[in-house]
Amino acid sequence: MRALRVTTAYLAACTVFTLAWPIIIEHAPMLLLFAAAAANSIYSMVWATRISSTLAREHELRTYDLLSMIPTGAFGAGWTLSTACLHHDTLFQRLRLALQLCAAAVGTALFIALLLPLVMLLTPNSPVTFGLFLLLNYGVMLAVAFYLDHIQSLTLAHLTGMLAASHIQNRVTAQVWSTAGFLLLQLLTYLVTLILGFVLLPPLLQALQLDSAFIHSILPVMRVLILYAVHEVMVFIVWRTLLHHFNTDADDAQMLLATASQI
């Protein structure tokens, strides 16, 4: 009976994949982009929950006030605990190594991409060379977008987890609010990026009467820059809100973080 269920599930999966294959091929870049965004969001959401749970547990045990007596104060105590929660995790360390390898691969691909324009000068008006350049350009920008999105999503999750636990000392409630807050900011980031980079940007570039080849070449770069800028705005908003809650200005916070990293 169990073998029959496994076989049925396997055949159903094969059928669905076979029917969806043309759609996957046609919309491969968008599907890859969606998969990368979903992976980063889910992974970072887990960390927002863990960080808020760790800090809320210290509040419940009445040890957070004791930890706040260190020279960096309550803000430094929260930062130290949340950072330790991240860096002492084996999965986080392995993923960081994988991202470093990914960055090295992207650097190599970027170097090759910089050589392609020279080849295009030697073979002007070659659709094959230009198509290869576009393929490599989109691939490199997708990898860069994934890397930046991962770093910024993790930073946003870190700050959101701290902010939720600083307002709510109950562990379960802090987890709920940190998860909901992070997902809201993350979805808002992607929505604004989608509107600016995929809805408004192409007509704007066409209205400037730029060369079609130039537009196709610059679009992925500008979309990555838009994603980075919007994410930075979200991180900045949460960062300033966190500083306001702890009654700390930016300069003092930088000094506190430098001190906390040495504890």
CSV table of C-alpha atoms in Angstrom, one decimal:
chain,number,residue,atom,x,y,z
A,1,MET,CA,0.0,0.0,0.0
A,2,ARG,CA,2.8,2.4,0.9
A,3,ALA,CA,4.6,1.5,-2.3
A,4,LEU,CA,1.4,2.3,-4.3
A,5,ARG,CA,1.2,5.7,-2.7
A,6,VAL,CA,4.8,6.5,-3.4
A,7,THR,CA,4.4,5.3,-7.0
A,8,THR,CA,1.3,7.4,-7.5
A,9,ALA,CA,2.9,10.5,-6.0
A,10,TYR,CA,6.0,10.0,-8.2
A,11,LEU,CA,3.8,9.6,-11.4
A,12,ALA,CA,1.8,12.7,-10.4
A,13,ALA,CA,4.9,14.7,-9.8
A,14,CYS,CA,6.3,13.6,-13.2
A,15,THR,CA,3.1,14.5,-15.0
A,16,VAL,CA,2.9,18.0,-13.4
A,17,PHE,CA,6.6,18.7,-14.1
A,18,THR,CA,6.1,17.5,-17.8
A,19,LEU,CA,3.1,19.7,-18.3
A,20,ALA,CA,4.8,22.7,-16.6
A,21,TRP,CA,8.1,22.3,-18.4
A,22,PRO,CA,7.2,24.7,-21.3
A,23,ILE,CA,6.1,27.3,-18.8
A,24,ILE,CA,9.3,26.8,-16.7
A,25,ILE,CA,11.5,27.3,-19.8
A,26,GLU,CA,9.6,30.4,-21.0
A,27,HIS,CA,9.6,32.1,-17.6
A,28,ALA,CA,12.8,30.7,-16.2
A,29,PRO,CA,14.4,34.1,-15.2
A,30,MET,CA,11.2,35.2,-13.3
A,31,LEU,CA,10.9,31.8,-11.7
A,32,LEU,CA,14.5,31.8,-10.6
A,33,LEU,CA,14.1,35.3,-9.2
A,34,PHE,CA,11.0,34.3,-7.3
A,35,ALA,CA,12.7,31.2,-5.9
A,36,ALA,CA,15.7,33.2,-4.8
A,37,ALA,CA,13.5,35.8,-3.1
A,38,ALA,CA,11.4,33.1,-1.4
A,39,ALA,CA,14.5,31.2,-0.2
A,40,ASN,CA,16.0,34.4,1.3
A,41,SER,CA,12.8,35.5,2.9
A,42,ILE,CA,12.0,32.1,4.5
A,43,TYR,CA,15.6,31.7,5.8
A,44,SER,CA,15.7,35.3,7.2
A,45,MET,CA,12.2,34.9,8.7
A,46,VAL,CA,13.4,31.9,10.7
A,47,TRP,CA,16.2,34.1,12.1
A,48,ALA,CA,13.9,36.9,13.0
A,49,THR,CA,11.8,34.4,15.0
A,50,ARG,CA,14.9,32.9,16.7
A,51,ILE,CA,16.4,36.3,17.6
A,52,SER,CA,13.2,37.6,19.1
A,53,SER,CA,12.7,34.3,21.0
A,54,THR,CA,16.2,34.5,22.4
A,55,LEU,CA,15.9,38.0,23.6
A,56,ALA,CA,12.3,37.5,24.9
A,57,ARG,CA,13.5,34.4,26.9
A,58,GLU,CA,16.1,36.6,28.6
A,59,HIS,CA,13.4,39.0,29.5
A,60,GLU,CA,11.2,36.2,30.9
A,61,LEU,CA,14.1,34.9,33.0
A,62,ARG,CA,14.8,38.4,34.3
A,63,THR,CA,18.4,38.2,33.1
A,64,TYR,CA,18.2,40.9,30.4
A,65,ASP,CA,18.3,43.7,33.0
A,66,LEU,CA,21.4,42.1,34.5
A,67,LEU,CA,23.0,41.8,31.1
A,68,SER,CA,22.1,45.5,30.4
A,69,MET,CA,24.6,46.5,33.2
A,70,ILE,CA,27.5,45.8,30.8
A,71,PRO,CA,29.2,49.0,29.5
A,72,THR,CA,27.2,48.9,26.2
A,73,GLY,CA,23.9,49.0,28.1
A,74,ALA,CA,20.6,47.5,26.9
A,75,PHE,CA,21.2,48.1,23.3
A,76,GLY,CA,24.6,46.5,23.4
A,77,ALA,CA,23.3,43.5,25.4
A,78,GLY,CA,20.5,42.9,22.8
A,79,TRP,CA,23.0,43.2,19.9
A,80,THR,CA,25.5,40.9,21.5
A,81,LEU,CA,22.8,38.2,22.3
A,82,SER,CA,21.3,38.4,18.8
A,83,THR,CA,24.6,38.3,17.0
A,84,ALA,CA,25.8,35.3,19.1
A,85,CYS,CA,22.5,33.6,18.2
A,86,LEU,CA,23.4,34.0,14.5
A,87,HIS,CA,27.1,33.3,14.5
A,88,HIS,CA,27.0,30.2,16.8
A,89,ASP,CA,24.7,28.4,14.4
A,90,THR,CA,26.3,25.8,12.2
A,91,LEU,CA,23.9,26.3,9.3
A,92,PHE,CA,24.7,30.1,9.3
A,93,GLN,CA,28.4,29.4,9.1
A,94,ARG,CA,28.0,26.9,6.3
A,95,LEU,CA,25.7,29.2,4.4
A,96,ARG,CA,28.2,32.1,4.8
A,97,LEU,CA,30.9,29.9,3.3
A,98,ALA,CA,28.6,29.0,0.4
A,99,LEU,CA,27.9,32.7,-0.2
A,100,GLN,CA,31.6,33.5,-0.3
A,101,LEU,CA,32.1,30.8,-2.9
A,102,CYS,CA,29.1,32.2,-4.8
A,103,ALA,CA,30.7,35.7,-4.6
A,104,ALA,CA,33.9,34.3,-6.1
A,105,ALA,CA,32.0,32.7,-8.9
A,106,VAL,CA,30.1,35.9,-9.6
A,107,GLY,CA,33.4,37.8,-9.7
A,108,THR,CA,34.8,35.4,-12.3
A,109,ALA,CA,31.7,35.6,-14.4
A,110,LEU,CA,31.7,39.4,-14.1
A,111,PHE,CA,35.3,39.4,-15.4
A,112,ILE,CA,34.2,37.3,-18.4
A,113,ALA,CA,31.3,39.7,-18.9
A,114,LEU,CA,33.7,42.6,-19.1
A,115,LEU,CA,35.7,40.8,-21.8
A,116,LEU,CA,32.6,40.2,-24.0
A,117,PRO,CA,32.2,43.8,-25.1
A,118,LEU,CA,35.7,43.5,-26.6
A,119,VAL,CA,34.6,40.5,-28.5
A,120,MET,CA,31.5,42.4,-29.6
A,121,LEU,CA,33.7,45.1,-31.0
A,122,LEU,CA,35.6,42.5,-33.1
A,123,THR,CA,32.3,41.0,-34.3
A,124,PRO,CA,29.9,43.9,-34.6
A,125,ASN,CA,26.2,43.2,-35.3
A,126,SER,CA,26.6,39.6,-34.3
A,127,PRO,CA,23.3,38.4,-32.7
A,128,VAL,CA,25.0,35.3,-31.2
A,129,THR,CA,27.6,37.4,-29.4
A,130,PHE,CA,25.0,39.9,-28.1
A,131,GLY,CA,22.7,37.0,-27.0
A,132,LEU,CA,25.6,35.5,-25.1
A,133,PHE,CA,26.4,38.8,-23.5
A,134,LEU,CA,22.7,39.3,-22.4
A,135,LEU,CA,22.6,35.7,-21.0
A,136,LEU,CA,25.7,36.3,-19.0
A,137,ASN,CA,24.6,39.7,-17.9
A,138,TYR,CA,21.3,38.5,-16.6
A,139,GLY,CA,22.9,35.5,-14.9
A,140,VAL,CA,25.5,37.7,-13.1
A,141,MET,CA,22.9,40.2,-12.1
A,142,LEU,CA,20.6,37.5,-10.8
A,143,ALA,CA,23.5,36.1,-8.7
A,144,VAL,CA,24.4,39.6,-7.4
A,145,ALA,CA,20.7,40.3,-6.6
A,146,PHE,CA,20.5,37.0,-4.6
A,147,TYR,CA,23.7,37.8,-2.7
A,148,LEU,CA,22.7,41.4,-1.8
A,149,ASP,CA,19.1,40.3,-1.0
A,150,HIS,CA,20.4,37.6,1.3
A,151,ILE,CA,22.7,40.0,3.3
A,152,GLN,CA,20.0,42.7,3.5
A,153,SER,CA,17.2,40.3,4.4
A,154,LEU,CA,19.3,38.8,7.2
A,155,THR,CA,20.1,42.3,8.4
A,156,LEU,CA,16.4,43.3,8.3
A,157,ALA,CA,15.5,40.1,10.1
A,158,HIS,CA,18.1,40.8,12.8
A,159,LEU,CA,16.9,44.3,13.5
A,160,THR,CA,13.2,43.3,13.3
A,161,GLY,CA,13.8,40.5,15.8
A,162,MET,CA,15.5,42.9,18.2
A,163,LEU,CA,12.7,45.5,17.8
A,164,ALA,CA,9.9,43.0,18.4
A,165,ALA,CA,11.6,41.6,21.6
A,166,SER,CA,12.3,45.1,22.9
A,167,HIS,CA,8.6,45.9,22.9
A,168,ILE,CA,7.2,42.5,23.8
A,169,GLN,CA,8.7,40.3,26.5
A,170,ASN,CA,6.5,37.3,26.0
A,171,ARG,CA,8.3,34.7,23.8
A,172,VAL,CA,5.4,33.5,21.7
A,173,THR,CA,4.0,37.0,21.1
A,174,ALA,CA,7.5,38.3,20.2
A,175,GLN,CA,7.9,35.5,17.7
A,176,VAL,CA,4.6,36.3,16.0
A,177,TRP,CA,5.3,40.0,15.8
A,178,SER,CA,8.8,39.6,14.5
A,179,THR,CA,7.7,37.1,11.8
A,180,ALA,CA,4.7,39.3,10.8
A,181,GLY,CA,6.8,42.5,10.8
A,182,PHE,CA,9.6,41.0,8.8
A,183,LEU,CA,7.3,39.5,6.2
A,184,LEU,CA,5.5,42.8,5.8
A,185,LEU,CA,8.7,44.8,5.3
A,186,GLN,CA,10.1,42.1,3.0
A,187,LEU,CA,6.9,41.9,0.8
A,188,LEU,CA,6.8,45.7,0.7
A,189,THR,CA,10.4,45.8,-0.5
A,190,TYR,CA,9.7,43.3,-3.3
A,191,LEU,CA,6.4,45.1,-4.3
A,192,VAL,CA,8.1,48.5,-4.6
A,193,THR,CA,11.0,47.0,-6.5
A,194,LEU,CA,8.6,45.2,-8.8
A,195,ILE,CA,6.7,48.5,-9.5
A,196,LEU,CA,9.8,50.6,-10.0
A,197,GLY,CA,12.0,48.1,-11.8
A,198,PHE,CA,9.5,46.1,-13.9
A,199,VAL,CA,6.5,48.4,-14.5
A,200,LEU,CA,7.8,51.9,-14.6
A,201,LEU,CA,11.5,51.6,-15.6
A,202,PRO,CA,11.1,50.0,-19.1
A,203,PRO,CA,8.6,52.6,-20.4
A,204,LEU,CA,10.8,55.3,-18.9
A,205,LEU,CA,13.9,54.1,-20.8
A,206,GLN,CA,11.9,53.7,-24.0
A,207,ALA,CA,10.6,57.3,-23.6
A,208,LEU,CA,14.2,58.5,-23.5
A,209,GLN,CA,14.6,57.0,-27.0
A,210,LEU,CA,17.6,55.0,-26.0
A,211,ASP,CA,19.0,52.2,-28.2
A,212,SER,CA,17.1,48.9,-27.7
A,213,ALA,CA,20.3,46.9,-27.2
A,214,PHE,CA,21.5,49.4,-24.5
A,215,ILE,CA,18.1,49.2,-22.8
A,216,HIS,CA,18.3,45.4,-22.6
A,217,SER,CA,21.8,45.6,-21.3
A,218,ILE,CA,21.2,48.2,-18.6
A,219,LEU,CA,17.8,46.9,-17.3
A,220,PRO,CA,19.1,44.1,-15.1
A,221,VAL,CA,21.8,46.4,-13.6
A,222,MET,CA,19.3,49.1,-12.8
A,223,ARG,CA,16.8,46.6,-11.3
A,224,VAL,CA,19.5,45.2,-8.9
A,225,LEU,CA,20.3,48.8,-7.9
A,226,ILE,CA,16.6,49.5,-7.2
A,227,LEU,CA,16.3,46.4,-5.1
A,228,TYR,CA,19.4,47.3,-3.2
A,229,ALA,CA,18.2,50.9,-2.6
A,230,VAL,CA,14.7,49.9,-1.5
A,231,HIS,CA,16.1,47.3,0.9
A,232,GLU,CA,18.5,49.8,2.4
A,233,VAL,CA,15.6,52.2,3.0
A,234,MET,CA,13.7,49.5,4.9
A,235,VAL,CA,16.8,48.6,6.9
A,236,PHE,CA,17.4,52.3,7.7
A,237,ILE,CA,13.8,52.7,8.9
A,238,VAL,CA,14.0,49.8,11.3
A,239,TRP,CA,17.5,50.8,12.4
A,240,ARG,CA,16.4,54.3,13.3
A,241,THR,CA,13.2,53.0,15.0
A,242,LEU,CA,15.4,50.7,17.1
A,243,LEU,CA,17.8,53.5,18.1
A,244,HIS,CA,14.8,55.7,19.0
A,245,HIS,CA,13.5,53.0,21.3
A,246,PHE,CA,16.8,52.6,23.1
A,247,ASN,CA,17.3,56.4,23.1
A,248,THR,CA,20.6,56.1,21.3
A,249,ASP,CA,21.9,58.2,18.4
A,250,ALA,CA,23.8,56.7,15.4
A,251,ASP,CA,27.3,57.7,16.5
A,252,ASP,CA,26.8,56.2,20.0
A,253,ALA,CA,25.4,53.1,18.4
A,254,GLN,CA,28.5,52.6,16.3
A,255,MET,CA,30.7,52.9,19.3
A,256,LEU,CA,28.5,50.5,21.3
A,257,LEU,CA,28.6,48.0,18.4
A,258,ALA,CA,32.4,48.2,18.2
A,259,THR,CA,32.6,47.7,22.0
A,260,ALA,CA,30.1,44.8,21.9
A,261,SER,CA,32.0,43.0,19.2
A,262,GLN,CA,35.0,42.9,21.6
A,263,ILE,CA,33.0,41.4,24.6
